[in-house]
mmCIF file of C-alpha atoms and ligand atoms in Angstrom:
data_model
loop_
_atom_site.group_PDB
_atom_site.id
_atom_site.type_symbol
_atom_site.label_atom_id
_atom_site.label_comp_id
_atom_site.label_asym_id
_atom_site.label_seq_id
_atom_site.Cartn_x
_atom_site.Cartn_y
_atom_site.Cartn_z
ATOM 1 C CA MET A 450 -18.678 23.204 -11.710
ATOM 2 C CA ALA A 451 -17.000 26.381 -10.459
ATOM 3 C CA GLY A 452 -13.600 27.338 -11.881
ATOM 4 C CA MET A 453 -10.058 27.259 -10.583
ATOM 5 C CA ILE A 454 -9.684 28.276 -6.952
ATOM 6 C CA SER A 455 -7.254 31.199 -6.909
ATOM 7 C CA PRO A 456 -5.974 33.616 -4.250
ATOM 8 C CA PRO A 457 -7.472 35.299 -2.274
ATOM 9 C CA ALA A 458 -10.188 32.587 -2.103
ATOM 10 C CA ALA A 459 -11.212 31.445 1.384
ATOM 11 C CA ILE A 460 -9.833 28.042 2.370
ATOM 12 C CA ALA A 461 -10.789 26.023 5.454
ATOM 13 C CA PHE A 462 -7.898 23.911 6.738
ATOM 14 C CA ILE A 463 -8.933 21.203 9.195
ATOM 15 C CA GLY A 464 -6.147 19.400 11.056
ATOM 16 C CA LEU A 465 -3.314 21.626 12.220
ATOM 17 C CA GLY A 466 -0.757 19.048 13.320
ATOM 18 C CA LYS A 467 2.840 18.525 12.238
ATOM 19 C CA MET A 468 1.965 18.678 8.538
ATOM 20 C CA GLY A 469 -1.137 20.864 8.617
ATOM 21 C CA VAL A 470 0.560 23.932 10.075
ATOM 22 C CA PRO A 471 3.345 24.241 7.479
ATOM 23 C CA MET A 472 0.952 23.374 4.623
ATOM 24 C CA ALA A 473 -1.546 26.018 5.785
ATOM 25 C CA ALA A 474 1.323 28.500 6.093
ATOM 26 C CA ARG A 475 2.245 27.862 2.438
ATOM 27 C CA LEU A 476 -1.331 28.686 1.393
ATOM 28 C CA ILE A 477 -1.252 31.916 3.379
ATOM 29 C CA GLY A 478 2.076 32.752 1.727
ATOM 30 C CA ALA A 479 0.458 32.237 -1.686
ATOM 31 C CA GLY A 480 -2.274 34.762 -0.850
ATOM 32 C CA PHE A 481 -5.207 32.513 0.103
ATOM 33 C CA THR A 482 -7.519 33.565 2.929
ATOM 34 C CA LEU A 483 -7.078 30.813 5.469
ATOM 35 C CA ARG A 484 -9.303 29.713 8.334
ATOM 36 C CA GLY A 485 -7.889 26.797 10.277
ATOM 37 C CA TRP A 486 -9.404 24.370 12.744
ATOM 38 C CA ASP A 487 -8.172 21.511 14.930
ATOM 39 C CA LEU A 488 -10.086 19.457 17.469
ATOM 40 C CA ALA A 489 -7.261 19.665 20.005
ATOM 41 C CA PRO A 490 -6.935 22.962 21.900
ATOM 42 C CA PRO A 491 -3.098 22.665 22.191
ATOM 43 C CA ALA A 492 -2.871 22.264 18.392
ATOM 44 C CA ARG A 493 -5.017 25.403 17.962
ATOM 45 C CA VAL A 494 -2.760 27.340 20.317
ATOM 46 C CA ALA A 495 0.381 26.179 18.468
ATOM 47 C CA ALA A 496 -1.150 26.931 15.055
ATOM 48 C CA SER A 497 -2.221 30.388 16.136
ATOM 49 C CA ALA A 498 1.292 31.068 17.483
ATOM 50 C CA ALA A 499 2.612 30.000 14.058
ATOM 51 C CA GLY A 500 0.433 32.651 12.392
ATOM 52 C CA ILE A 501 -2.490 30.499 11.190
ATOM 53 C CA PRO A 502 -5.851 32.333 11.590
ATOM 54 C CA LEU A 503 -8.468 30.111 13.245
ATOM 55 C CA GLY A 504 -12.209 29.734 12.819
ATOM 56 C CA ALA A 505 -14.390 29.632 15.933
ATOM 57 C CA SER A 506 -15.372 26.048 15.036
ATOM 58 C CA ALA A 507 -14.921 23.579 12.175
ATOM 59 C CA ALA A 508 -18.234 24.705 10.688
ATOM 60 C CA GLU A 509 -17.348 28.369 10.966
ATOM 61 C CA ALA A 510 -14.026 27.705 9.226
ATOM 62 C CA CYS A 511 -15.902 25.914 6.406
ATOM 63 C CA ARG A 512 -18.661 28.479 5.881
ATOM 64 C CA ASP A 513 -18.299 30.158 2.447
ATOM 65 C CA ALA A 514 -14.934 28.461 1.874
ATOM 66 C CA ALA A 515 -14.097 27.655 -1.749
ATOM 67 C CA ALA A 516 -12.193 24.583 -0.562
ATOM 68 C CA VAL A 517 -12.142 22.553 2.635
ATOM 69 C CA ILE A 518 -8.804 20.808 3.116
ATOM 70 C CA THR A 519 -8.493 17.979 5.647
ATOM 71 C CA MET A 520 -5.076 16.940 7.018
ATOM 72 C CA LEU A 521 -6.130 14.481 9.699
ATOM 73 C CA PRO A 522 -4.681 11.241 11.095
ATOM 74 C CA ASP A 523 -6.807 8.878 8.970
ATOM 75 C CA GLY A 524 -9.999 8.419 6.957
ATOM 76 C CA LYS A 525 -12.021 7.768 10.094
ATOM 77 C CA ALA A 526 -11.103 11.215 11.448
ATOM 78 C CA VAL A 527 -11.902 12.755 8.046
ATOM 79 C CA ARG A 528 -15.373 11.206 8.068
ATOM 80 C CA ALA A 529 -15.913 12.338 11.680
ATOM 81 C CA ALA A 530 -14.950 15.899 10.745
ATOM 82 C CA LEU A 531 -17.065 16.026 7.579
ATOM 83 C CA GLU A 532 -20.097 14.321 9.150
ATOM 84 C CA ASP A 533 -20.369 16.902 11.953
ATOM 85 C CA PRO A 534 -23.904 18.209 11.254
ATOM 86 C CA ALA A 535 -22.788 21.853 11.472
ATOM 87 C CA VAL A 536 -20.037 21.149 8.903
ATOM 88 C CA VAL A 537 -22.543 19.308 6.691
ATOM 89 C CA ALA A 538 -24.723 22.430 6.745
ATOM 90 C CA ALA A 539 -21.742 24.645 5.821
ATOM 91 C CA LEU A 540 -20.765 22.642 2.701
ATOM 92 C CA THR A 541 -22.433 23.572 -0.582
ATOM 93 C CA ALA A 542 -22.196 22.425 -4.193
ATOM 94 C CA GLU A 543 -19.597 25.177 -4.639
ATOM 95 C CA THR A 544 -17.275 23.688 -1.995
ATOM 96 C CA LEU A 545 -14.395 21.485 -3.135
ATOM 97 C CA VAL A 546 -13.375 19.040 -0.402
ATOM 98 C CA ILE A 547 -9.732 17.941 -0.589
ATOM 99 C CA ASP A 548 -8.568 15.155 1.716
ATOM 100 C CA MET A 549 -4.784 15.447 1.943
ATOM 101 C CA SER A 550 -4.542 12.978 4.858
ATOM 102 C CA SER A 551 -3.256 9.451 4.243
ATOM 103 C CA SER A 552 -6.703 7.865 4.378
ATOM 104 C CA ASP A 553 -7.793 4.403 3.307
ATOM 105 C CA PRO A 554 -8.761 4.301 -0.373
ATOM 106 C CA LEU A 555 -11.862 2.141 -0.035
ATOM 107 C CA GLY A 556 -13.265 4.467 2.637
ATOM 108 C CA THR A 557 -12.466 7.404 0.351
ATOM 109 C CA ARG A 558 -14.458 5.878 -2.486
ATOM 110 C CA ALA A 559 -17.461 5.555 -0.165
ATOM 111 C CA LEU A 560 -17.049 9.114 1.140
ATOM 112 C CA HIS A 561 -16.747 10.414 -2.431
ATOM 113 C CA ALA A 562 -20.049 8.750 -3.325
ATOM 114 C CA ALA A 563 -21.793 10.033 -0.179
ATOM 115 C CA LEU A 564 -20.671 13.619 -0.841
ATOM 116 C CA ALA A 565 -21.437 13.353 -4.574
ATOM 117 C CA ALA A 566 -25.016 12.433 -3.657
ATOM 118 C CA ARG A 567 -25.207 15.899 -2.048
ATOM 119 C CA GLY A 568 -23.572 17.555 -5.070
ATOM 120 C CA ILE A 569 -20.236 18.066 -3.294
ATOM 121 C CA ALA A 570 -16.968 17.158 -5.027
ATOM 122 C CA LEU A 571 -14.209 15.358 -3.103
ATOM 123 C CA ILE A 572 -10.681 14.724 -4.289
ATOM 124 C CA ASP A 573 -8.028 12.753 -2.432
ATOM 125 C CA ALA A 574 -4.588 14.343 -2.490
ATOM 126 C CA PRO A 575 -2.253 12.763 0.069
ATOM 127 C CA VAL A 576 1.327 13.934 0.232
ATOM 128 C CA SER A 577 4.837 12.618 0.655
ATOM 129 C CA GLY A 578 7.978 14.391 1.764
ATOM 130 C CA GLY A 579 7.419 14.987 5.450
ATOM 131 C CA VAL A 580 7.561 18.120 7.540
ATOM 132 C CA SER A 581 10.685 19.592 5.895
ATOM 133 C CA ARG A 582 9.163 19.472 2.408
ATOM 134 C CA ALA A 583 5.828 20.748 3.760
ATOM 135 C CA ILE A 584 7.737 23.805 5.026
ATOM 136 C CA ASP A 585 9.499 24.267 1.663
ATOM 137 C CA GLY A 586 6.310 23.703 -0.360
ATOM 138 C CA THR A 587 7.974 20.864 -2.271
ATOM 139 C CA LEU A 588 5.731 17.948 -1.323
ATOM 140 C CA ALA A 589 4.821 15.191 -3.755
ATOM 141 C CA ILE A 590 1.017 15.296 -4.133
ATOM 142 C CA MET A 591 -0.893 12.236 -5.407
ATOM 143 C CA ALA A 592 -4.349 13.246 -6.569
ATOM 144 C CA GLY A 593 -7.367 11.031 -7.159
ATOM 145 C CA GLY A 594 -10.773 12.118 -8.416
ATOM 146 C CA GLU A 595 -12.493 13.693 -11.397
ATOM 147 C CA GLY A 596 -10.154 15.688 -13.639
ATOM 148 C CA ALA A 597 -12.291 18.842 -13.520
ATOM 149 C CA ALA A 598 -12.248 18.832 -9.712
ATOM 150 C CA ILE A 599 -8.469 18.348 -9.648
ATOM 151 C CA ASP A 600 -8.132 21.244 -12.137
ATOM 152 C CA ARG A 601 -9.867 23.510 -9.605
ATOM 153 C CA ALA A 602 -7.205 22.695 -6.976
ATOM 154 C CA GLU A 603 -4.155 23.413 -9.148
ATOM 155 C CA ALA A 604 -3.177 26.729 -7.533
ATOM 156 C CA LEU A 605 -3.592 25.213 -4.069
ATOM 157 C CA PHE A 606 -1.388 22.262 -4.979
ATOM 158 C CA ALA A 607 1.211 24.544 -6.583
ATOM 159 C CA ALA A 608 1.524 26.416 -3.271
ATOM 160 C CA MET A 609 2.191 23.221 -1.294
ATOM 161 C CA GLY A 610 3.868 20.821 -3.690
ATOM 162 C CA LYS A 611 6.478 20.420 -6.372
ATOM 163 C CA HIS A 612 5.462 17.130 -7.998
ATOM 164 C CA ILE A 613 1.722 16.865 -8.639
ATOM 165 C CA PHE A 614 0.515 13.494 -9.932
ATOM 166 C CA ARG A 615 -2.931 12.626 -11.240
ATOM 167 C CA CYS A 616 -3.248 9.019 -10.134
ATOM 168 C CA GLY A 617 -6.756 8.146 -11.348
ATOM 169 C CA PRO A 618 -10.333 8.000 -10.046
ATOM 170 C CA PRO A 619 -11.474 8.713 -6.460
ATOM 171 C CA GLY A 620 -9.301 6.818 -3.962
ATOM 172 C CA ALA A 621 -6.390 6.376 -6.397
ATOM 173 C CA GLY A 622 -4.269 8.977 -4.579
ATOM 174 C CA HIS A 623 -4.869 7.266 -1.255
ATOM 175 C CA ALA A 624 -4.056 3.838 -2.714
ATOM 176 C CA MET A 625 -0.819 5.246 -4.156
ATOM 177 C CA LYS A 626 0.124 6.829 -0.825
ATOM 178 C CA ALA A 627 -0.380 3.609 1.166
ATOM 179 C CA LEU A 628 1.680 1.678 -1.394
ATOM 180 C CA ASN A 629 4.412 4.327 -1.335
ATOM 181 C CA ASN A 630 4.641 4.088 2.441
ATOM 182 C CA TYR A 631 4.793 0.301 2.230
ATOM 183 C CA VAL A 632 7.831 0.573 -0.057
ATOM 184 C CA SER A 633 9.325 3.275 2.166
ATOM 185 C CA ALA A 634 8.773 1.334 5.415
ATOM 186 C CA ALA A 635 10.121 -1.917 3.963
ATOM 187 C CA GLY A 636 13.218 -0.049 2.729
ATOM 188 C CA LEU A 637 13.762 1.453 6.172
ATOM 189 C CA VAL A 638 13.508 -1.913 7.956
ATOM 190 C CA ALA A 639 15.809 -3.539 5.366
ATOM 191 C CA ALA A 640 18.420 -0.812 5.867
ATOM 192 C CA ILE A 641 18.265 -1.005 9.676
ATOM 193 C CA GLU A 642 18.532 -4.807 9.613
ATOM 194 C CA ALA A 643 21.552 -4.554 7.301
ATOM 195 C CA VAL A 644 23.250 -2.170 9.730
ATOM 196 C CA ALA A 645 22.438 -4.498 12.651
ATOM 197 C CA VAL A 646 24.051 -7.462 10.879
ATOM 198 C CA GLY A 647 27.005 -5.415 9.626
ATOM 199 C CA ALA A 648 27.697 -3.860 13.015
ATOM 200 C CA ARG A 649 27.741 -7.275 14.717
ATOM 201 C CA PHE A 650 30.176 -8.471 12.030
ATOM 202 C CA GLY A 651 32.432 -5.516 12.794
ATOM 203 C CA LEU A 652 31.513 -2.960 10.124
ATOM 204 C CA ASP A 653 31.261 0.711 11.067
ATOM 205 C CA ALA A 654 27.614 1.864 10.825
ATOM 206 C CA ALA A 655 28.354 5.308 9.342
ATOM 207 C CA THR A 656 30.668 3.753 6.733
ATOM 208 C CA MET A 657 27.930 1.281 5.859
ATOM 209 C CA VAL A 658 25.522 4.147 5.178
ATOM 210 C CA ASP A 659 28.123 5.838 2.940
ATOM 211 C CA VAL A 660 28.632 2.603 0.993
ATOM 212 C CA LEU A 661 24.893 2.003 0.614
ATOM 213 C CA ASN A 662 24.429 5.566 -0.635
ATOM 214 C CA ALA A 663 27.092 5.047 -3.308
ATOM 215 C CA SER A 664 25.694 1.626 -4.244
ATOM 216 C CA THR A 665 22.541 -0.126 -5.336
ATOM 217 C CA GLY A 666 21.247 -0.482 -1.761
ATOM 218 C CA ARG A 667 20.585 3.267 -1.602
ATOM 219 C CA ASN A 668 17.042 4.299 -0.704
ATOM 220 C CA ASN A 669 15.242 7.142 1.066
ATOM 221 C CA ALA A 670 16.058 5.653 4.477
ATOM 222 C CA THR A 671 19.788 5.391 3.748
ATOM 223 C CA GLU A 672 19.783 8.915 2.319
ATOM 224 C CA VAL A 673 17.765 10.906 4.830
ATOM 225 C CA LYS A 674 17.008 8.774 7.888
ATOM 226 C CA LEU A 675 19.827 6.462 9.011
ATOM 227 C CA LYS A 676 22.513 9.021 9.873
ATOM 228 C CA GLN A 677 20.178 11.961 10.451
ATOM 229 C CA HIS A 678 17.604 10.397 12.765
ATOM 230 C CA ILE A 679 18.865 6.960 13.855
ATOM 231 C CA LEU A 680 22.665 6.890 14.241
ATOM 232 C CA SER A 681 22.449 10.446 15.657
ATOM 233 C CA GLY A 682 20.029 9.179 18.309
ATOM 234 C CA GLY A 683 17.691 12.088 17.492
ATOM 235 C CA PHE A 684 14.653 10.121 16.265
ATOM 236 C CA GLY A 685 13.042 13.385 15.135
ATOM 237 C CA SER A 686 11.769 12.926 11.569
ATOM 238 C CA GLY A 687 8.340 14.322 12.522
ATOM 239 C CA PHE A 688 6.349 11.291 11.309
ATOM 240 C CA SER A 689 4.984 9.103 14.077
ATOM 241 C CA ILE A 690 5.203 5.329 14.255
ATOM 242 C CA GLY A 691 1.444 5.156 14.862
ATOM 243 C CA LEU A 692 0.736 6.881 11.531
ATOM 244 C CA MET A 693 3.237 4.646 9.720
ATOM 245 C CA ALA A 694 1.615 1.532 11.239
ATOM 246 C CA LYS A 695 -1.764 2.863 10.041
ATOM 247 C CA ASP A 696 -0.418 3.295 6.474
ATOM 248 C CA LEU A 697 1.024 -0.229 6.482
ATOM 249 C CA ALA A 698 -2.291 -1.621 7.723
ATOM 250 C CA THR A 699 -3.997 0.273 4.870
ATOM 251 C CA ALA A 700 -1.632 -1.172 2.252
ATOM 252 C CA GLY A 701 -1.997 -4.727 3.621
ATOM 253 C CA ALA A 702 -5.782 -4.454 3.834
ATOM 254 C CA LEU A 703 -5.968 -3.049 0.300
ATOM 255 C CA ALA A 704 -4.013 -5.996 -1.135
ATOM 256 C CA GLU A 705 -6.222 -8.420 0.763
ATOM 257 C CA ALA A 706 -9.480 -6.686 -0.187
ATOM 258 C CA ILE A 707 -8.698 -6.868 -3.883
ATOM 259 C CA GLY A 708 -7.252 -10.384 -3.701
ATOM 260 C CA VAL A 709 -3.570 -9.740 -4.488
ATOM 261 C CA GLU A 710 -0.935 -11.864 -2.706
ATOM 262 C CA ALA A 711 1.497 -9.475 -1.020
ATOM 263 C CA PRO A 712 3.212 -11.399 1.797
ATOM 264 C CA LEU A 713 5.897 -8.761 2.438
ATOM 265 C CA ALA A 714 3.203 -6.076 2.788
ATOM 266 C CA ALA A 715 1.366 -8.298 5.279
ATOM 267 C CA GLU A 716 4.601 -8.846 7.228
ATOM 268 C CA MET A 717 5.314 -5.086 7.257
ATOM 269 C CA ALA A 718 1.793 -4.388 8.561
ATOM 270 C CA ARG A 719 2.361 -6.914 11.367
ATOM 271 C CA ARG A 720 5.863 -5.662 12.172
ATOM 272 C CA TRP A 721 4.928 -1.962 12.347
ATOM 273 C CA ARG A 722 1.756 -2.643 14.361
ATOM 274 C CA ALA A 723 3.879 -4.523 16.929
ATOM 275 C CA ALA A 724 6.508 -1.742 16.968
ATOM 276 C CA ALA A 725 3.846 0.951 17.506
ATOM 277 C CA ALA A 726 2.388 -1.086 20.385
ATOM 278 C CA ASP A 727 5.848 -1.543 21.890
ATOM 279 C CA LEU A 728 7.140 2.033 21.543
ATOM 280 C CA GLY A 729 3.849 3.953 21.764
ATOM 281 C CA ALA A 730 2.014 5.438 18.766
ATOM 282 C CA ALA A 731 3.451 8.918 19.340
ATOM 283 C CA ALA A 732 7.110 7.788 19.034
ATOM 284 C CA ASP A 733 8.915 8.823 15.860
ATOM 285 C CA HIS A 734 8.739 6.108 13.199
ATOM 286 C CA THR A 735 12.548 5.997 12.961
ATOM 287 C CA ALA A 736 12.565 4.727 16.579
ATOM 288 C CA ILE A 737 11.708 1.288 15.185
ATOM 289 C CA ALA A 738 15.527 1.023 15.000
ATOM 290 C CA ARG A 739 15.569 0.746 18.802
ATOM 291 C CA LEU A 740 13.951 -2.674 18.441
ATOM 292 C CA ILE A 741 16.506 -3.825 15.843
ATOM 293 C CA LEU A 742 19.817 -2.108 16.693
ATOM 294 C CA PRO A 743 20.729 -2.866 20.295
ATOM 295 C CA GLN A 744 22.865 0.292 20.584
ATOM 296 C CA ALA A 745 20.264 2.729 19.091
HETATM 297 P P1 NAD B 1463 -0.610 14.989 13.541
HETATM 298 O O1 NAD B 1463 -1.063 13.935 14.491
HETATM 299 O O2 NAD B 1463 0.565 15.836 13.894
HETATM 300 O O3 NAD B 1463 -1.843 15.986 13.198
HETATM 301 C C1 NAD B 1463 -3.163 15.568 13.027
HETATM 302 C C2 NAD B 1463 -4.065 16.620 13.664
HETATM 303 O O4 NAD B 1463 -5.434 16.302 13.394
HETATM 304 C C3 NAD B 1463 -3.920 16.706 15.190
HETATM 305 O O5 NAD B 1463 -3.551 18.021 15.555
HETATM 306 C C4 NAD B 1463 -5.330 16.331 15.713
HETATM 307 O O6 NAD B 1463 -5.695 17.031 16.886
HETATM 308 C C5 NAD B 1463 -6.188 16.711 14.533
HETATM 309 N N1 NAD B 1463 -7.507 16.053 14.492
HETATM 310 C C6 NAD B 1463 -7.806 14.743 14.666
HETATM 311 N N2 NAD B 1463 -9.123 14.536 14.467
HETATM 312 C C7 NAD B 1463 -9.670 15.741 14.151
HETATM 313 C C8 NAD B 1463 -10.989 16.171 13.792
HETATM 314 N N3 NAD B 1463 -12.019 15.308 13.707
HETATM 315 N N4 NAD B 1463 -11.174 17.484 13.521
HETATM 316 C C9 NAD B 1463 -10.145 18.373 13.580
HETATM 317 N N5 NAD B 1463 -8.882 18.009 13.911
HETATM 318 C C10 NAD B 1463 -8.636 16.713 14.184
HETATM 319 O O7 NAD B 1463 -0.376 14.243 12.141
HETATM 320 P P2 NAD B 1463 0.544 14.710 10.908
HETATM 321 O O8 NAD B 1463 1.904 14.133 11.081
HETATM 322 O O9 NAD B 1463 0.341 16.154 10.655
HETATM 323 O O10 NAD B 1463 -0.152 13.838 9.740
HETATM 324 C C11 NAD B 1463 -1.414 14.187 9.185
HETATM 325 C C12 NAD B 1463 -1.709 13.232 8.031
HETATM 326 O O11 NAD B 1463 -0.665 13.345 7.061
HETATM 327 C C13 NAD B 1463 -1.746 11.752 8.436
HETATM 328 O O12 NAD B 1463 -2.721 11.081 7.674
HETATM 329 C C14 NAD B 1463 -0.354 11.262 8.094
HETATM 330 O O13 NAD B 1463 -0.327 9.863 7.849
HETATM 331 C C15 NAD B 1463 -0.049 12.082 6.856
HETATM 332 N N6 NAD B 1463 1.374 12.357 6.575
HETATM 333 C C16 NAD B 1463 2.227 12.730 7.572
HETATM 334 C C17 NAD B 1463 3.563 12.993 7.250
HETATM 335 C C18 NAD B 1463 4.570 13.412 8.305
HETATM 336 O O14 NAD B 1463 5.777 13.420 8.002
HETATM 337 N N7 NAD B 1463 4.187 13.775 9.510
HETATM 338 C C19 NAD B 1463 4.005 12.890 5.929
HETATM 339 C C20 NAD B 1463 3.090 12.552 4.926
HETATM 340 C C21 NAD B 1463 1.771 12.287 5.261
#
């Protein structure tokens, strides 16, 4: 297997949405030679305006790249991108494929095996931290795959993330990510419901958040979402409700597939699917508060 991928190695970055653009920009800042691609013309225009060089096609971006990074909505989109015959022809045994999307872990295992049969290494390396930490290069990165393949990606991960975890074999990063988002989403709903009850009782919502943050009820939602994106009425965290519903479905399906009882995960999958249907998949995920807090 080839060695560590270091600047100025050529990197294909497929999926230039809310996360992809700032992550690609971090790689450029670290000295890598970037060629981006996105299926959607408006995303290509926005990425180009943000200083991301584009390939003429996905395959052209991938040709001779040391690594192909995918940052797409889900595992289905990742498979669609990597199964494009022109992309298939551009990947070689030297290419390291890194799926940084929040994909489903069982699909990732299958994709890993399919690529391995062609001599191509795949690692899963989903992220947490959102758009602001993508911009800062301080994402949490949860890697799954063979150790030697993860070693090759170290300089890439160092450019985009602050906490790099080796979670286990192929799919382990994606399993960890879905479970993280389950905990995160459940904490957000719990905090919003608490504010709904407290407000009806006569408590001040902002004071409630202050108390939670100084007490054992503190969580990521109380710290960085309730005041900033919900009580402010901004609903602008940059993570859509459709993607959150997808992650919750992944976590619920994973528990079911491996035969573990997880009734709260199943309830969260149901609740977020209904919220995404109600508000539209493109709405910010913090807008779920609109269905719980009458005044939001
Ligand atoms: P996004 O919808 O803003 O971007 C996804 C991009 O992928 C879009 O521009 C879309 O046109 C493109 N795309 C879809 N199919 C494609 C294909 N076959 N080939 C090329 N491009 C294609 O999504 P995002 O918020 O950037 O999230 C990307 C991934 O990261 C998701 O899996 C999401 O769950 C995860 N994630 C998002 C956040 C966040 O805060 N936004 C945080 C952590 C993880």
